[in-house]
Amino acid sequence: MPSAANDPRGLPSVDRLLSAEPVASLLLSTPRSVVVEAVRGSLRLARSEVLAGGTLPSTDALAAVVVSLVAEAEAPTLRRVINATGVIVHTNLGRAPLSDDALALVTQAAGGYSNLELDLETGERGSRHSHLASLLRGVTGAEDGIAVNNNAGAVLLCLSALASGREVVVSRGQAVEIGGGFRIPDVLRQSGCTLVEVGTTNRTYLSDYEAAITPRTALLLHVHPSNFRVSGFTHSVSGPELAALGRRLQVMVLDDVGSGALLDTSAFGLAREPMVQESVAAGCDLVCFSGDKLLGGPQAGVIVGKREAMESVRRHPLARALRIDKASLAGLVATLRHYSRGEALARVPVWRMISADLPSLRARAEGWAEQARGWGICASTVETASAVGGGSLPGETLPTVALTIGFGAERAVGQDAPSIDGLAARLRAGRTPVVGRIERGLLLLDPRTVLPSEDAELLAMLRLAAVG
Ligand SMILES: *Cc1c(COP(=O)(O)O)cnc(C)c1O
């Protein structure tokens, strides 16, 4: 027979817990169904704890659980997190953070009305793309440009507009999947094009493309192998090289450069990511890229190119179906202005992170470690590597110094059963979730991807997760 202290029948009824404070007050601001669900949840948890040998909780304790369950149910599931992974363009964490200027223009455009599609001079209807065209001409050298929802959409639109019902020549090594189910052969099929693969998986030459061109050929497609690297016995043709062939044989060339680098990554000890301006200068008819990878702006797909090809793209029905929304357009305009003013390195967060120097990263990591040790946490620093991420520059890293937390002989934290996985989970569960990475049994927090304005908050969250 259970004693009264561990008999679940001693728990209050749903109605009694509903009328206890502060649960009763919650009903004033929260839908009743949400509170009732939380009351049931609190009682369910208590029942299983009591059955497992725990003692009956007080009504106050049950009510406190109700309050936290309601808070959890009412909070948006989409939340800000602190990215301490060291992966700059982290797809799972929303890719590129926006610059202050971009944020301000997004807020302005989204929070009120704007001349999105109004020509203020004539009072006539305008085009949303007009806000981008001259900026894109300036920063890429192209004759014209527009933006759509994302780069996957941009590729689909370009192929549909220029090559539907005809043949598209692609290197076998580039008929690939670019993450998240974006497969070049599927996109070609969806666009109504016939895929003509040339070369082999590891080697394709210009002569392979040339031999495949027939009167049915609409387009030569180059896809930057963003997220993988073929090494060893390889040969491939670059977008600019393909542009020269296209010009000679009067066949259009589309170059999907992927990341949209407008600055040279090799200036930072990384491999050289193909640059948009070079494909444009080489004469590609269309060049497309993402807005939220190395460009460092909002999610978008940018298409730039020659006037005639761009005209077909603009007129295609998919251009309307895939059009960019006003908030992303505003973010893209402000981001591109950083490039046109020559201040991208200093102002675009992605480029600030790429160009952050080792001494300043070391100083931040050591400052964090010192504070953490002051709270009794077993913290140190280690020289390790950050990554660009987002499917850019696979295998390429940037040297960094990270804060490390381990459980040494002196025991790292005050928890009963200290474990690195447990600490990582508590950091993710905090008020502002912090995401780090685990390497060789240590939790690493890399300052490169933590915005300087987030330093104090990161430390507060670490303290709560590790010491309580
Ligand atoms: C990332 C990438 C895409 C897809 O771009 P999204 O903006 O994510 O839609 C397409 N092609 C290449 C080469 C890429 O790197």
XYZ file of C-alpha atoms and ligand atoms in Angstrom:
483
model
C 0.000 0.000 0.000
C 1.394 3.407 -0.913
C 1.568 5.899 1.905
C -0.384 9.153 1.556
C 2.807 11.017 0.566
C 3.280 8.908 -2.568
C -0.260 8.075 -3.596
C -1.164 9.864 -6.871
C -4.769 9.998 -5.687
C -3.593 12.793 -3.416
C -3.071 15.093 -6.444
C -5.624 17.898 -6.876
C -8.293 17.705 -9.572
C -7.972 19.674 -12.821
C -10.623 22.116 -11.571
C -8.905 22.689 -8.237
C -5.545 23.380 -9.886
C -7.292 25.711 -12.355
C -8.637 27.813 -9.493
C -5.312 27.967 -7.627
C -3.124 31.050 -8.058
C -1.277 31.973 -10.203
C -3.072 29.583 -12.579
C -6.422 31.345 -12.110
C -4.872 34.686 -13.140
C -3.351 33.106 -16.250
C -6.897 32.557 -17.506
C -7.291 36.343 -17.834
C -4.616 36.587 -20.534
C -4.414 33.084 -22.035
C -6.998 31.001 -23.890
C -8.667 28.569 -21.443
C -7.875 25.572 -23.651
C -4.133 26.339 -23.410
C -4.248 26.614 -19.604
C -6.328 23.435 -19.239
C -3.852 21.559 -21.428
C -0.965 22.835 -19.248
C -2.819 21.838 -16.039
C -3.327 18.335 -17.421
C 0.353 18.246 -18.422
C 1.485 19.303 -14.949
C -0.702 16.644 -13.299
C 0.490 13.986 -15.754
C 4.131 14.767 -14.949
C 3.448 14.744 -11.200
C 1.555 11.437 -11.414
C 4.420 9.685 -13.148
C 6.932 11.119 -10.694
C 4.852 9.974 -7.716
C 4.394 6.518 -9.225
C 8.156 6.353 -9.673
C 8.542 6.820 -5.912
C 8.588 10.611 -5.638
C 6.612 12.501 -3.032
C 3.400 14.416 -3.730
C 4.225 17.935 -4.931
C 2.548 20.937 -3.340
C -0.153 22.825 -5.253
C 2.316 25.729 -5.547
C 4.842 23.453 -7.252
C 2.168 22.081 -9.596
C 1.067 25.630 -10.441
C 4.656 26.673 -11.191
C 4.902 23.859 -13.736
C 1.605 25.033 -15.282
C 3.041 28.550 -15.660
C 6.141 27.305 -17.446
C 4.147 24.939 -19.699
C 1.857 27.825 -20.687
C 4.865 30.051 -21.410
C 6.322 27.299 -23.596
C 3.049 26.768 -25.466
C 2.539 30.499 -26.057
C 6.068 31.323 -27.262
C 6.698 31.364 -31.019
C 8.633 28.282 -32.053
C 10.902 30.452 -34.222
C 13.447 32.062 -31.908
C 16.667 34.004 -32.006
C 19.678 31.825 -31.169
C 23.328 32.626 -30.583
C 25.466 30.878 -33.194
C 28.677 29.799 -31.462
C 29.315 26.944 -33.914
C 31.918 28.842 -35.937
C 30.012 28.002 -39.133
C 29.347 31.408 -40.680
C 26.632 30.704 -43.263
C 24.832 28.102 -41.121
C 21.819 26.846 -43.084
C 20.067 25.392 -40.007
C 20.497 28.691 -38.163
C 19.137 30.903 -40.942
C 22.278 31.547 -43.030
C 23.409 35.192 -43.174
C 22.567 37.741 -40.450
C 21.690 41.153 -41.938
C 23.662 44.371 -41.534
C 22.238 47.228 -39.444
C 21.343 49.195 -42.580
C 19.626 46.172 -44.126
C 17.637 45.598 -40.936
C 16.578 49.228 -40.837
C 15.348 49.208 -44.441
C 13.517 45.886 -43.908
C 11.741 47.329 -40.867
C 10.812 50.451 -42.789
C 9.532 48.587 -45.849
C 7.659 45.924 -43.891
C 6.234 48.148 -41.162
C 4.536 50.638 -43.480
C 3.851 51.474 -47.087
C 6.554 52.091 -49.682
C 6.964 52.945 -53.362
C 7.521 49.240 -54.025
C 5.735 49.394 -57.374
C 5.047 53.076 -57.795
C 7.037 55.546 -59.868
C 7.032 58.599 -57.604
C 7.893 60.936 -60.486
C 5.031 60.032 -62.794
C 2.602 58.567 -60.277
C 2.305 55.540 -62.582
C 2.745 51.900 -61.745
C 6.427 50.901 -61.433
C 8.341 47.652 -61.087
C 9.755 46.279 -57.835
C 12.818 45.253 -59.809
C 13.589 48.884 -60.625
C 15.025 49.295 -57.104
C 17.662 46.673 -57.893
C 18.580 47.046 -61.549
C 21.061 49.903 -61.313
C 22.612 48.569 -58.093
C 23.117 45.166 -59.714
C 24.557 46.794 -62.847
C 26.983 48.712 -60.664
C 28.256 45.879 -58.491
C 28.317 43.060 -61.080
C 28.905 44.889 -64.372
C 25.876 43.161 -65.945
C 23.451 44.946 -68.288
C 20.399 44.088 -66.194
C 19.334 42.139 -63.107
C 16.361 41.047 -61.003
C 15.818 39.032 -57.837
C 13.430 36.198 -57.040
C 12.602 34.109 -53.975
C 15.836 32.092 -53.837
C 18.562 30.752 -56.070
C 16.826 27.421 -56.632
C 13.926 29.463 -58.032
C 16.333 31.581 -60.064
C 17.780 28.503 -61.795
C 14.287 27.116 -62.444
C 13.174 30.450 -63.906
C 16.254 30.893 -66.139
C 15.966 27.379 -67.549
C 12.214 27.701 -68.089
C 12.576 31.067 -69.803
C 15.501 30.213 -72.069
C 15.465 26.498 -72.740
C 12.026 24.939 -72.286
C 11.423 22.215 -74.858
C 15.085 22.213 -75.894
C 18.405 20.742 -74.833
C 20.673 21.916 -72.030
C 24.263 20.706 -71.958
C 25.695 20.001 -68.477
C 28.897 18.357 -67.319
C 28.255 14.936 -65.767
C 30.181 16.158 -62.717
C 27.676 18.992 -62.275
C 24.400 17.062 -62.660
C 24.383 16.969 -58.874
C 22.313 17.653 -55.773
C 23.009 21.034 -54.160
C 21.605 20.294 -50.708
C 17.987 20.116 -49.573
C 16.721 18.115 -52.541
C 17.769 20.636 -55.202
C 18.888 18.263 -57.948
C 20.003 19.665 -61.273
C 18.481 16.816 -63.373
C 15.119 17.278 -61.581
C 15.172 21.061 -62.034
C 15.903 20.607 -65.734
C 12.988 18.182 -66.101
C 10.717 20.552 -64.190
C 11.714 23.360 -66.584
C 10.768 21.240 -69.601
C 14.381 20.930 -70.764
C 16.204 17.851 -71.977
C 19.412 17.168 -70.097
C 22.439 16.368 -72.234
C 25.239 15.175 -69.978
C 28.788 15.471 -71.231
C 32.192 14.326 -69.967
C 32.626 11.967 -67.037
C 32.044 12.410 -63.316
C 35.654 13.508 -62.757
C 36.710 14.983 -66.107
C 34.977 17.269 -68.570
C 36.689 19.315 -71.289
C 35.559 22.202 -73.444
C 35.627 19.809 -76.424
C 32.982 17.646 -74.704
C 30.576 20.577 -74.638
C 31.414 21.532 -78.198
C 30.734 18.005 -79.495
C 27.308 17.957 -77.814
C 26.013 21.160 -79.407
C 23.293 20.603 -82.026
C 20.546 22.812 -83.489
C 18.366 21.673 -80.552
C 20.779 23.073 -77.982
C 19.355 26.057 -76.115
C 21.891 26.519 -73.374
C 25.201 25.491 -71.847
C 24.784 25.262 -68.072
C 27.595 25.610 -65.555
C 26.822 24.788 -61.915
C 29.384 25.651 -59.272
C 30.024 22.515 -57.184
C 29.390 24.475 -54.000
C 29.021 21.743 -51.461
C 31.468 19.064 -52.525
C 34.927 18.718 -53.925
C 36.200 16.227 -56.448
C 39.920 15.779 -56.007
C 42.666 13.801 -57.683
C 42.411 13.032 -61.409
C 39.988 15.779 -62.351
C 39.318 18.413 -64.960
C 36.438 20.805 -65.327
C 35.512 23.842 -67.370
C 34.835 27.088 -65.505
C 31.857 29.352 -66.139
C 34.025 31.997 -67.836
C 35.659 29.364 -70.081
C 32.226 28.089 -71.066
C 31.161 31.661 -71.853
C 33.923 31.935 -74.452
C 32.739 28.745 -76.169
C 29.136 29.919 -76.086
C 30.088 33.189 -77.710
C 32.099 31.475 -80.441
C 29.283 29.042 -81.272
C 26.410 31.434 -80.558
C 24.876 29.314 -77.781
C 23.644 30.908 -74.568
C 25.454 30.193 -71.293
C 23.918 30.143 -67.801
C 26.328 30.121 -64.846
C 24.890 29.185 -61.445
C 27.726 30.469 -59.237
C 25.903 29.502 -56.027
C 27.311 31.580 -53.196
C 27.331 34.947 -54.882
C 30.773 36.109 -53.847
C 31.375 39.721 -54.886
C 34.588 39.882 -52.824
C 37.601 37.600 -53.232
C 37.635 34.819 -50.629
C 41.292 34.030 -51.386
C 42.287 37.290 -49.669
C 41.450 35.494 -46.381
C 43.445 32.299 -46.851
C 40.462 30.452 -48.337
C 40.144 28.833 -51.745
C 38.905 31.187 -54.403
C 35.123 31.066 -54.697
C 34.050 32.012 -58.263
C 33.069 35.659 -58.401
C 29.908 36.965 -60.021
C 31.708 39.843 -61.792
C 34.090 37.436 -63.551
C 31.308 35.331 -65.053
C 29.562 38.497 -66.182
C 32.753 39.957 -67.663
C 33.483 36.690 -69.476
C 30.171 37.074 -71.284
C 27.815 34.563 -69.637
C 24.300 35.404 -70.817
C 22.878 34.819 -67.329
C 24.539 34.441 -63.924
C 22.539 33.513 -60.835
C 23.378 33.302 -57.127
C 21.913 33.264 -53.613
C 21.238 36.412 -51.618
C 21.926 34.869 -48.219
C 25.204 33.015 -48.675
C 28.408 34.976 -49.325
C 26.494 38.047 -50.453
C 25.410 38.292 -46.810
C 21.857 39.514 -47.425
C 18.335 38.106 -47.105
C 17.063 34.928 -48.732
C 16.835 35.691 -52.436
C 17.949 34.462 -55.824
C 19.664 37.088 -57.945
C 19.763 36.838 -61.741
C 21.998 39.178 -63.732
C 22.942 39.096 -67.380
C 22.577 40.372 -70.904
C 19.598 42.536 -71.792
C 18.008 40.104 -74.241
C 18.225 37.039 -71.985
C 17.031 39.094 -69.004
C 14.029 40.269 -71.017
C 12.924 36.635 -71.518
C 13.416 36.002 -67.802
C 11.402 39.058 -66.761
C 8.516 38.160 -69.079
C 8.198 34.499 -68.037
C 5.140 33.678 -65.848
C 7.402 32.031 -63.257
C 9.000 35.442 -62.613
C 5.684 36.504 -61.073
C 5.197 33.207 -59.219
C 8.691 33.375 -57.724
C 8.847 37.121 -57.128
C 10.762 38.476 -54.164
C 8.728 39.952 -51.268
C 9.124 43.569 -50.172
C 10.990 42.779 -46.933
C 13.627 40.673 -48.684
C 13.864 43.225 -51.480
C 14.581 45.962 -48.930
C 17.268 43.834 -47.259
C 18.830 43.050 -50.608
C 18.871 46.701 -51.709
C 20.589 47.778 -48.484
C 23.093 44.903 -48.680
C 24.005 45.679 -52.295
C 24.507 49.335 -51.353
C 27.306 48.240 -48.983
C 29.094 46.746 -51.991
C 28.469 49.713 -54.269
C 29.893 52.024 -51.583
C 32.936 49.792 -51.084
C 32.148 49.156 -47.412
C 30.961 45.522 -47.555
C 33.940 44.128 -45.648
C 33.298 46.450 -42.721
C 29.495 46.409 -42.745
C 28.174 43.039 -43.975
C 28.206 40.604 -40.997
C 29.237 37.569 -43.071
C 32.308 39.437 -44.349
C 33.110 40.879 -40.944
C 33.156 37.305 -39.651
C 35.270 36.008 -42.547
C 37.777 38.837 -42.070
C 37.886 38.780 -38.240
C 41.554 38.579 -37.208
C 43.008 35.901 -34.966
C 44.280 38.213 -32.180
C 40.842 39.735 -31.640
C 39.154 36.306 -31.700
C 41.748 35.088 -29.179
C 41.133 38.075 -26.928
C 37.381 37.443 -26.919
C 37.713 33.699 -26.263
C 40.217 34.304 -23.447
C 37.959 36.946 -21.916
C 35.056 34.475 -21.960
C 37.224 31.727 -20.415
C 38.380 33.997 -17.613
C 34.809 34.933 -16.698
C 33.664 31.309 -16.880
C 36.512 30.140 -14.613
C 35.413 32.808 -12.139
C 32.083 30.944 -11.889
C 33.829 27.626 -11.239
C 33.461 26.352 -14.807
C 36.340 24.293 -16.204
C 36.999 26.604 -19.138
C 39.995 27.122 -21.393
C 40.712 28.107 -24.991
C 41.900 26.151 -28.003
C 43.161 26.993 -31.470
C 40.752 25.405 -33.904
C 38.942 26.178 -37.152
C 35.801 28.012 -38.263
C 34.041 27.190 -41.540
C 32.303 29.356 -44.127
C 29.435 26.850 -44.465
C 26.211 27.217 -46.430
C 27.550 24.846 -49.007
C 30.377 27.270 -49.798
C 34.018 26.316 -49.853
C 33.718 22.707 -48.627
C 36.645 21.613 -46.490
C 38.009 25.155 -46.300
C 38.567 26.594 -42.833
C 39.631 29.784 -41.110
C 41.907 29.592 -38.045
C 40.139 30.653 -34.856
C 40.413 30.492 -31.062
C 37.395 29.011 -29.262
C 36.317 28.770 -25.658
C 36.365 25.131 -24.519
C 34.453 23.614 -21.670
C 35.400 20.196 -20.436
C 34.992 18.093 -17.360
C 38.469 17.723 -15.953
C 39.653 16.253 -12.663
C 38.424 19.322 -10.809
C 34.853 18.713 -12.100
C 33.581 21.374 -14.381
C 30.163 22.318 -13.185
C 27.808 21.914 -10.290
C 25.517 19.361 -11.961
C 25.165 15.888 -10.469
C 26.152 13.985 -13.558
C 28.203 16.382 -15.623
C 28.233 15.552 -19.287
C 29.164 17.630 -22.288
C 26.082 16.525 -24.210
C 23.938 17.525 -21.242
C 25.563 20.947 -21.044
C 25.109 21.458 -24.796
C 21.436 20.520 -24.414
C 20.973 22.951 -21.481
C 22.570 25.719 -23.560
C 20.110 25.031 -26.373
C 17.206 25.006 -23.904
C 18.031 28.411 -22.401
C 16.001 31.606 -22.701
C 18.280 32.586 -25.573
C 19.471 29.267 -26.984
C 23.222 29.018 -27.580
C 24.440 26.514 -30.166
C 28.067 25.390 -29.962
C 29.843 22.327 -31.270
C 31.362 19.289 -29.602
C 34.851 18.196 -30.557
C 36.877 15.445 -28.893
C 34.779 15.487 -25.745
C 34.893 19.268 -25.327
C 32.183 21.828 -25.894
C 33.497 24.595 -28.161
C 32.076 28.112 -28.403
C 33.634 29.978 -31.340
C 33.578 33.797 -31.057
C 33.851 34.238 -34.844
C 30.114 33.723 -35.415
C 28.912 35.369 -32.191
C 27.943 38.986 -32.840
C 29.950 41.238 -30.466
C 26.639 42.582 -29.098
C 25.814 39.032 -27.953
C 28.919 38.431 -25.799
C 27.334 39.336 -22.447
C 24.210 37.316 -23.173
C 26.220 34.270 -24.233
C 28.121 34.355 -20.937
C 24.945 34.763 -18.901
C 23.400 31.764 -20.673
C 26.567 29.719 -20.151
C 26.573 30.504 -16.469
C 22.918 29.468 -16.077
C 23.434 26.249 -18.031
C 26.646 25.225 -16.269
C 26.269 26.470 -12.727
C 22.510 27.003 -12.446
C 22.996 27.109 -52.660
C 22.953 26.844 -54.104
C 21.735 26.806 -54.798
C 20.426 27.002 -54.081
O 20.326 28.324 -53.627
P 19.172 28.749 -52.588
O 19.341 30.227 -52.471
O 19.448 28.008 -51.338
O 17.882 28.360 -53.195
C 21.756 26.564 -56.152
N 22.907 26.368 -56.804
C 24.112 26.413 -56.192
C 25.365 26.167 -56.980
C 24.170 26.645 -54.808
O 25.355 26.684 -54.180
